Coordinates of C-alpha atoms in Angstrom, one line a residue:
M187 CA -9.8 -2.8 4.5
S188 CA -12.6 -4.5 2.5
V189 CA -11.2 -6.3 -0.4
A190 CA -14.4 -6.2 -2.2
G191 CA -13.8 -2.9 -3.6
F192 CA -11.6 0.4 -3.6
E193 CA -11.0 3.6 -5.4
V194 CA -7.7 5.0 -6.3
S195 CA -7.3 8.7 -7.7
A196 CA -4.4 10.6 -9.0
P197 CA -4.2 14.2 -9.9
G198 CA -3.5 15.9 -13.0
K199 CA -0.6 18.1 -13.3
V200 CA 0.8 21.3 -15.0
I201 CA 4.2 22.3 -15.9
L202 CA 4.9 25.8 -14.9
H203 CA 8.0 26.1 -16.6
G204 CA 10.4 23.9 -18.3
E205 CA 8.5 22.3 -21.0
H206 CA 10.9 20.5 -23.5
S207 CA 14.0 21.7 -22.0
V208 CA 13.7 19.1 -19.4
V209 CA 14.0 16.5 -22.0
Y210 CA 17.7 17.9 -22.3
G211 CA 18.6 18.1 -18.8
K212 CA 17.2 21.5 -17.8
P213 CA 15.3 22.1 -14.6
A214 CA 11.4 22.3 -14.8
I215 CA 8.6 23.2 -12.3
A216 CA 5.4 21.1 -11.9
G217 CA 2.7 20.7 -9.6
P218 CA -0.8 18.6 -9.2
I219 CA -4.1 20.2 -9.7
G220 CA -7.4 19.7 -8.6
L221 CA -8.8 17.5 -11.5
R222 CA -8.1 13.9 -11.1
T223 CA -8.2 10.4 -12.6
Y224 CA -10.1 7.7 -10.8
L225 CA -9.7 3.9 -10.9
T226 CA -12.3 1.5 -9.1
Y227 CA -11.6 -2.2 -8.4
K228 CA -14.7 -4.4 -7.7
R229 CA -14.4 -8.0 -6.9
L230 CA -16.8 -10.0 -9.2
Q231 CA -18.6 -13.3 -8.5
S232 CA -18.2 -14.3 -12.2
P233 CA -15.0 -15.8 -13.6
E234 CA -14.2 -12.8 -15.7
V235 CA -11.7 -9.7 -15.8
I236 CA -13.7 -6.7 -17.2
L237 CA -11.6 -3.3 -17.9
D238 CA -13.8 -0.4 -18.6
F239 CA -12.4 2.8 -19.8
A240 CA -15.4 5.0 -19.2
S241 CA -13.9 8.4 -20.5
I242 CA -13.1 6.9 -24.0
P243 CA -15.7 5.2 -23.8
F244 CA -14.5 1.6 -24.5
N245 CA -14.5 -1.8 -22.5
S246 CA -13.1 -5.1 -23.0
S247 CA -12.8 -8.4 -20.8
L248 CA -11.0 -11.6 -20.5
S249 CA -12.4 -14.9 -19.1
L250 CA -10.5 -15.8 -15.8
E251 CA -9.1 -18.8 -17.6
S252 CA -7.8 -16.4 -20.4
F253 CA -6.4 -13.8 -17.9
N254 CA -4.4 -16.6 -15.9
A255 CA -3.1 -17.9 -19.5
F256 CA -2.1 -14.2 -20.1
L257 CA -0.1 -14.2 -16.9
T258 CA 1.5 -17.4 -17.4
Q259 CA 2.4 -17.1 -21.2
F260 CA 3.7 -13.5 -20.9
D261 CA 6.2 -12.2 -18.5
C262 CA 6.1 -8.3 -19.0
H263 CA 8.2 -8.0 -15.7
A264 CA 11.4 -10.1 -16.8
N265 CA 11.1 -10.6 -20.4
L266 CA 9.3 -7.6 -21.9
Q267 CA 10.5 -3.9 -21.3
P268 CA 8.4 -1.1 -22.0
L269 CA 10.2 0.0 -25.1
E270 CA 9.8 -3.7 -26.7
F271 CA 6.3 -3.4 -25.9
L272 CA 5.9 -0.2 -27.5
E273 CA 7.3 -1.7 -30.7
K274 CA 5.0 -4.5 -30.5
M275 CA 2.0 -1.9 -30.1
R276 CA 3.5 -0.3 -33.2
S277 CA 3.8 -3.2 -35.4
A278 CA 1.5 -4.2 -38.3
D279 CA 0.9 -7.7 -36.7
G280 CA -2.0 -6.4 -34.7
F281 CA -3.0 -5.9 -30.8
P282 CA -0.2 -8.0 -29.0
F283 CA -2.8 -9.5 -26.5
A284 CA -5.5 -10.1 -29.2
N285 CA -5.7 -13.8 -28.5
F286 CA -6.9 -13.1 -24.8
V287 CA -9.5 -10.5 -25.0
T288 CA -13.0 -10.7 -26.0
R289 CA -13.2 -7.4 -27.6
Q290 CA -10.1 -5.8 -29.5
P291 CA -9.8 -2.2 -29.7
A292 CA -10.8 -0.7 -33.2
Q293 CA -8.0 -0.4 -35.7
D294 CA -8.3 3.2 -36.1
S295 CA -8.4 4.3 -32.4
I296 CA -5.1 4.8 -30.9
K297 CA -6.9 5.7 -27.7
E298 CA -8.6 2.4 -27.2
K299 CA -5.4 0.3 -28.3
F300 CA -3.0 2.2 -26.0
S301 CA -5.5 2.2 -23.0
L302 CA -6.2 -1.4 -23.1
G303 CA -2.6 -2.6 -24.0
T304 CA -1.1 -0.5 -21.4
A305 CA -3.6 -1.6 -18.7
L306 CA -2.8 -5.3 -19.6
Y307 CA 0.9 -4.7 -19.7
L308 CA 0.8 -3.0 -16.3
L309 CA -1.4 -5.7 -14.8
N310 CA 1.0 -8.4 -16.0
R311 CA 4.3 -6.8 -15.3
I312 CA 3.0 -5.8 -11.7
L313 CA 1.4 -8.9 -10.8
R314 CA 4.3 -11.0 -11.9
S315 CA 6.8 -8.7 -10.3
E316 CA 5.0 -9.0 -6.8
G317 CA 5.1 -13.0 -7.3
V318 CA 1.5 -13.3 -8.6
E319 CA 0.9 -15.9 -11.5
S320 CA -2.9 -16.6 -11.3
L321 CA -6.2 -15.4 -9.9
E322 CA -8.9 -17.5 -8.2
S323 CA -11.7 -14.9 -8.7
G324 CA -12.7 -12.3 -11.2
F325 CA -12.7 -8.6 -11.0
Q326 CA -13.6 -5.3 -12.8
L327 CA -11.4 -2.1 -13.0
T328 CA -13.1 1.0 -14.3
L329 CA -11.2 4.1 -15.2
K330 CA -12.3 7.6 -15.7
S331 CA -11.0 11.1 -15.6
V332 CA -12.4 14.7 -15.6
M333 CA -9.4 15.8 -17.6
S334 CA -9.3 16.2 -21.3
I335 CA -7.2 13.2 -22.9
G336 CA -4.3 14.7 -24.7
A337 CA -4.6 18.2 -23.3
G338 CA -1.3 18.3 -21.5
L339 CA -2.7 18.0 -17.8
G340 CA -1.0 14.7 -17.3
S341 CA -4.1 12.5 -17.9
S342 CA -1.8 9.6 -19.1
A343 CA 0.4 9.6 -16.2
G344 CA -2.5 9.9 -13.8
Y345 CA -3.9 6.8 -15.8
G346 CA -0.5 5.0 -15.2
V347 CA -0.3 5.8 -11.6
C348 CA -3.9 4.6 -11.1
V349 CA -3.5 1.4 -12.9
S350 CA 0.1 0.7 -11.2
A351 CA -1.6 1.5 -7.6
G352 CA -4.5 -0.7 -8.5
A353 CA -2.6 -3.7 -9.9
F354 CA -0.3 -3.4 -6.8
L355 CA -3.2 -3.4 -4.3
L356 CA -4.8 -6.3 -6.1
S357 CA -1.5 -8.2 -5.7
K358 CA -1.9 -7.5 -2.1
I359 CA -5.4 -8.8 -2.1
I360 CA -4.7 -11.8 -3.9
K361 CA -1.9 -12.6 -1.4
G362 CA -3.8 -11.6 1.6
E363 CA -1.5 -9.1 2.6
L364 CA -3.8 -5.7 2.4
E365 CA -4.0 -4.1 5.9
A366 CA -7.1 -2.6 7.0
N367 CA -5.2 0.9 7.6
F368 CA -3.1 0.5 4.7
S369 CA -2.2 4.1 3.3
L370 CA -0.5 4.7 0.0
Q371 CA 0.9 8.2 1.1
N372 CA 2.4 6.6 4.4
S373 CA 4.2 4.0 2.3
P374 CA 7.3 5.6 0.5
E375 CA 8.6 2.3 -0.8
V376 CA 5.2 1.8 -2.4
L377 CA 5.0 5.2 -3.9
E378 CA 8.6 4.6 -5.3
K379 CA 7.5 1.4 -7.1
I380 CA 4.3 3.1 -8.4
S381 CA 6.0 6.1 -9.8
K382 CA 8.4 3.8 -11.5
W383 CA 5.7 1.6 -13.0
A384 CA 3.9 4.5 -14.2
F385 CA 7.1 5.8 -15.8
D386 CA 7.2 2.6 -17.7
S387 CA 3.7 3.3 -18.7
E388 CA 4.6 6.6 -19.7
I389 CA 7.4 5.1 -22.0
V390 CA 4.7 3.1 -23.7
M391 CA 2.5 6.1 -24.3
H392 CA 5.1 8.7 -25.1
E393 CA 8.5 6.7 -25.7
R394 CA 10.7 9.3 -24.5
P395 CA 8.9 10.9 -21.2
S396 CA 10.5 13.4 -18.8
G397 CA 9.6 11.6 -15.7
I398 CA 7.8 14.7 -14.4
D399 CA 4.3 13.7 -14.9
N400 CA 4.4 10.4 -13.1
T401 CA 6.5 11.9 -10.1
I402 CA 3.9 14.6 -9.7
C403 CA 0.6 12.3 -10.0
T404 CA 2.5 9.9 -7.3
Y405 CA 3.6 12.3 -4.7
G406 CA 1.9 15.6 -5.3
N407 CA 3.3 19.0 -4.0
L408 CA 5.1 21.5 -6.1
I409 CA 8.6 20.1 -7.3
K410 CA 11.6 21.2 -9.2
F411 CA 12.7 18.3 -11.4
K412 CA 15.8 17.5 -13.5
R413 CA 16.1 14.4 -15.3
G414 CA 18.3 11.8 -13.7
K415 CA 18.4 13.5 -10.4
P416 CA 16.0 13.3 -7.5
F417 CA 13.3 15.8 -7.4
E418 CA 13.3 18.8 -5.0
S419 CA 10.0 19.8 -3.2
L420 CA 9.6 23.7 -3.4
K421 CA 8.8 25.8 -0.3
L422 CA 5.9 27.6 -1.7
R423 CA 5.3 30.9 0.2
Q424 CA 2.2 32.1 -1.6
Q425 CA -0.6 30.4 -3.3
V426 CA -0.2 30.0 -7.2
N427 CA -3.4 30.8 -8.8
I428 CA -4.0 29.9 -12.4
L429 CA -6.6 29.7 -15.1
I430 CA -6.5 26.5 -17.2
V431 CA -7.9 26.9 -20.6
D432 CA -8.4 24.1 -22.8
T433 CA -7.9 24.7 -26.6
G434 CA -9.9 21.6 -27.4
V435 CA -7.1 20.6 -29.5
S436 CA -5.6 17.3 -28.9
R437 CA -1.9 16.5 -30.0
T438 CA 0.6 13.9 -29.5
T439 CA 3.5 14.7 -27.1
A440 CA 5.8 12.0 -29.0
K441 CA 5.6 14.0 -32.3
L442 CA 6.2 17.4 -30.7
V443 CA 9.1 16.2 -28.8
A444 CA 10.5 14.7 -32.0
G445 CA 10.0 18.0 -33.8
V446 CA 12.2 19.8 -31.0
A447 CA 14.7 17.1 -31.6
D448 CA 14.7 17.6 -35.2
L449 CA 15.1 21.3 -34.9
K450 CA 18.0 20.8 -32.4
S451 CA 19.8 18.5 -34.7
R452 CA 19.4 21.1 -37.5
H453 CA 20.4 24.2 -35.5
P454 CA 22.3 22.9 -32.4
G455 CA 24.0 26.1 -31.4
M456 CA 20.9 28.1 -31.5
M457 CA 18.8 25.7 -29.8
D458 CA 21.3 24.9 -27.1
S459 CA 21.0 28.8 -26.4
I460 CA 17.1 28.7 -26.2
L461 CA 17.1 25.6 -24.0
D462 CA 19.8 27.2 -21.5
A463 CA 17.7 30.2 -21.3
M464 CA 14.7 28.1 -20.2
G465 CA 16.9 26.4 -17.5
H466 CA 17.9 29.8 -16.2
L467 CA 14.4 31.1 -16.4
V468 CA 13.2 28.1 -14.1
D469 CA 15.9 29.1 -11.5
D470 CA 14.6 32.6 -11.5
V471 CA 11.0 31.3 -11.0
V472 CA 11.9 29.3 -8.1
S473 CA 13.6 32.2 -6.3
I474 CA 10.4 34.1 -6.8
L475 CA 8.0 31.3 -5.5
E476 CA 10.1 30.6 -2.4
D477 CA 10.1 34.4 -1.5
D478 CA 7.6 35.8 1.1
G479 CA 7.3 39.0 -0.9
D480 CA 4.6 39.9 -3.6
R481 CA 6.8 39.6 -6.7
F482 CA 3.9 38.7 -9.1
E483 CA 5.1 41.3 -11.6
E484 CA 8.3 39.6 -11.9
L485 CA 6.5 36.3 -12.2
R486 CA 4.6 37.5 -15.0
T487 CA 7.3 38.9 -17.0
L488 CA 9.1 35.4 -16.7
V489 CA 6.0 33.9 -17.8
S490 CA 5.8 36.1 -21.0
I491 CA 9.4 35.5 -21.9
N492 CA 8.9 31.8 -21.5
G493 CA 6.0 32.0 -23.8
N494 CA 8.3 33.3 -26.3
L495 CA 11.0 31.0 -26.1
L496 CA 8.4 28.0 -26.4
R497 CA 7.1 30.0 -29.6
A498 CA 10.6 29.9 -30.9
I499 CA 11.1 26.2 -30.8
G500 CA 7.9 25.7 -32.8
V501 CA 5.4 24.2 -30.2
S502 CA 2.8 26.8 -30.2
H503 CA -0.7 26.8 -32.1
P504 CA -3.2 29.3 -33.5
S505 CA -5.7 28.3 -30.8
L506 CA -3.1 28.9 -27.8
E507 CA -2.0 32.1 -29.5
R508 CA -5.8 33.2 -29.5
I509 CA -5.8 32.6 -25.7
F510 CA -2.6 34.4 -25.1
R511 CA -3.7 37.5 -26.9
L512 CA -7.1 37.5 -24.8
A513 CA -5.2 37.2 -21.8
E514 CA -2.7 39.9 -22.8
E515 CA -5.7 42.2 -23.7
S516 CA -7.0 41.9 -20.1
G517 CA -3.6 42.5 -18.5
F518 CA -2.6 39.1 -17.9
S519 CA 0.3 36.9 -18.9
A520 CA -0.3 33.2 -20.3
K521 CA 1.8 30.3 -21.6
L522 CA 1.1 26.8 -23.0
T523 CA 1.5 23.9 -20.6
G524 CA 2.7 20.4 -21.4
A525 CA 4.0 19.6 -25.0
G526 CA 2.0 22.5 -26.7
G527 CA 0.6 22.1 -30.3
G528 CA -2.8 22.6 -28.7
G529 CA -3.8 21.1 -25.2
C530 CA -4.1 23.7 -22.5
A531 CA -2.9 27.3 -21.7
L532 CA -2.0 28.6 -18.3
V533 CA -3.1 32.2 -17.3
F534 CA -1.4 33.3 -14.2
L535 CA -3.4 35.2 -11.8
P536 CA -2.6 37.6 -8.9
Q537 CA -3.8 37.0 -5.3
D538 CA -6.7 39.6 -5.7
Y539 CA -7.9 38.4 -9.2
E540 CA -11.4 37.5 -7.7
S541 CA -12.3 41.2 -7.2
S542 CA -10.8 42.1 -10.5
K543 CA -12.9 43.5 -13.2
E544 CA -10.0 42.4 -15.8
Y545 CA -10.5 38.8 -14.5
A546 CA -14.4 38.8 -15.1
E547 CA -13.7 40.5 -18.6
L548 CA -11.1 37.9 -19.4
T549 CA -13.3 34.9 -18.6
Q550 CA -16.2 36.4 -20.3
N551 CA -14.2 36.7 -23.4
L552 CA -12.9 33.3 -23.2
T553 CA -16.3 31.8 -22.8
K554 CA -17.5 33.7 -25.7
A555 CA -14.7 32.5 -27.8
G556 CA -15.7 28.9 -27.2
Y557 CA -12.9 28.1 -24.7
H558 CA -13.5 25.8 -21.7
W559 CA -11.7 27.1 -18.4
I560 CA -11.3 26.2 -14.9
Q561 CA -9.6 28.4 -12.1
T562 CA -7.6 26.4 -9.8
T563 CA -4.3 26.4 -7.6
I564 CA -1.0 24.5 -7.6
G565 CA -0.3 22.0 -5.1
G566 CA -1.9 19.2 -3.0
Q567 CA -2.3 15.4 -2.5
G568 CA -0.6 12.8 -5.1
V569 CA -2.2 9.3 -5.3
Q570 CA -4.9 8.4 -2.9
L571 CA -6.7 5.3 -1.7
K572 CA -10.3 5.1 -0.6
P573 CA -11.9 1.7 0.5
L574 CA -15.5 1.0 -1.1
E575 CA -18.0 -0.6 1.0

């Protein structure tokens, strides 16, 4: 493989069922979608390291000397764990790596601060863990995503997977160990590392992630997931068609998770019952998805029930409710995906949706209401590597 450049990409994801309850040990179902995040690596002739976050947009750089000093003075592999780094990012002392970069994030931009901070943290953590403590040539990493940031489509996990895979490949290049026919998907031990590093990134981004997003974005395929246990690939018998509708309302996952935790602390009995119901619902959905028969009407009923359970724990939003109403008026069931509080809604579609006048009516009404939507299916590949000439 050429070491002059490569592209890594990772899919977005949607949680079909199990939002929030997965944090409390219940199962969830999630899968990748066709929207992806991309990282490109380019070797530079100049002695500098450039980090370009095209989707924000924001960029910063380090001289090669500063980057090597950064690797020497910080050991994010052995001495700085993700939660410790998160505390540094939240402190009033300023950007933790300010002494090394030429351009700091704007003080009022959380996206700039966490994009740059997490990228540098992962680069240090991964290079150090792979035995790399200095570089002899510069490089540029460019990150871009076709997903809305903060919409609940796994953009932060896709980002973490791409940076983790990119940093690992960079370590192989530096050590002269990147083989011409290397494939990420054919290297299970590497995928395990990438998923773990991306989970570290999710801790920095969200403090208490479930582990679903980094797993999906690394491995792909529809999975049933339970915290602390190996994920289970589902034997999907029929294509799952969905419409993803973006509310345009960004939200912070950590705040919504904290809100549910607060509600649970004040009403433990009631919340335990709701969370248990969410877990049982996931098991029922799995039996439907793995059945050869057409059980879409049952699936639609469970989608409506789950939507109401999520309303009950306070994670809906007026913009989501408008989408739900439009879907229901056209005969479809919809629910939020991800943390809620905005982000995206999923409308579940039958196999013959394309010839349905109700589907045409729904998409027209969504467009008139100012919502951006995309039709896609669930499933597909996880992280991918493509060499660049």
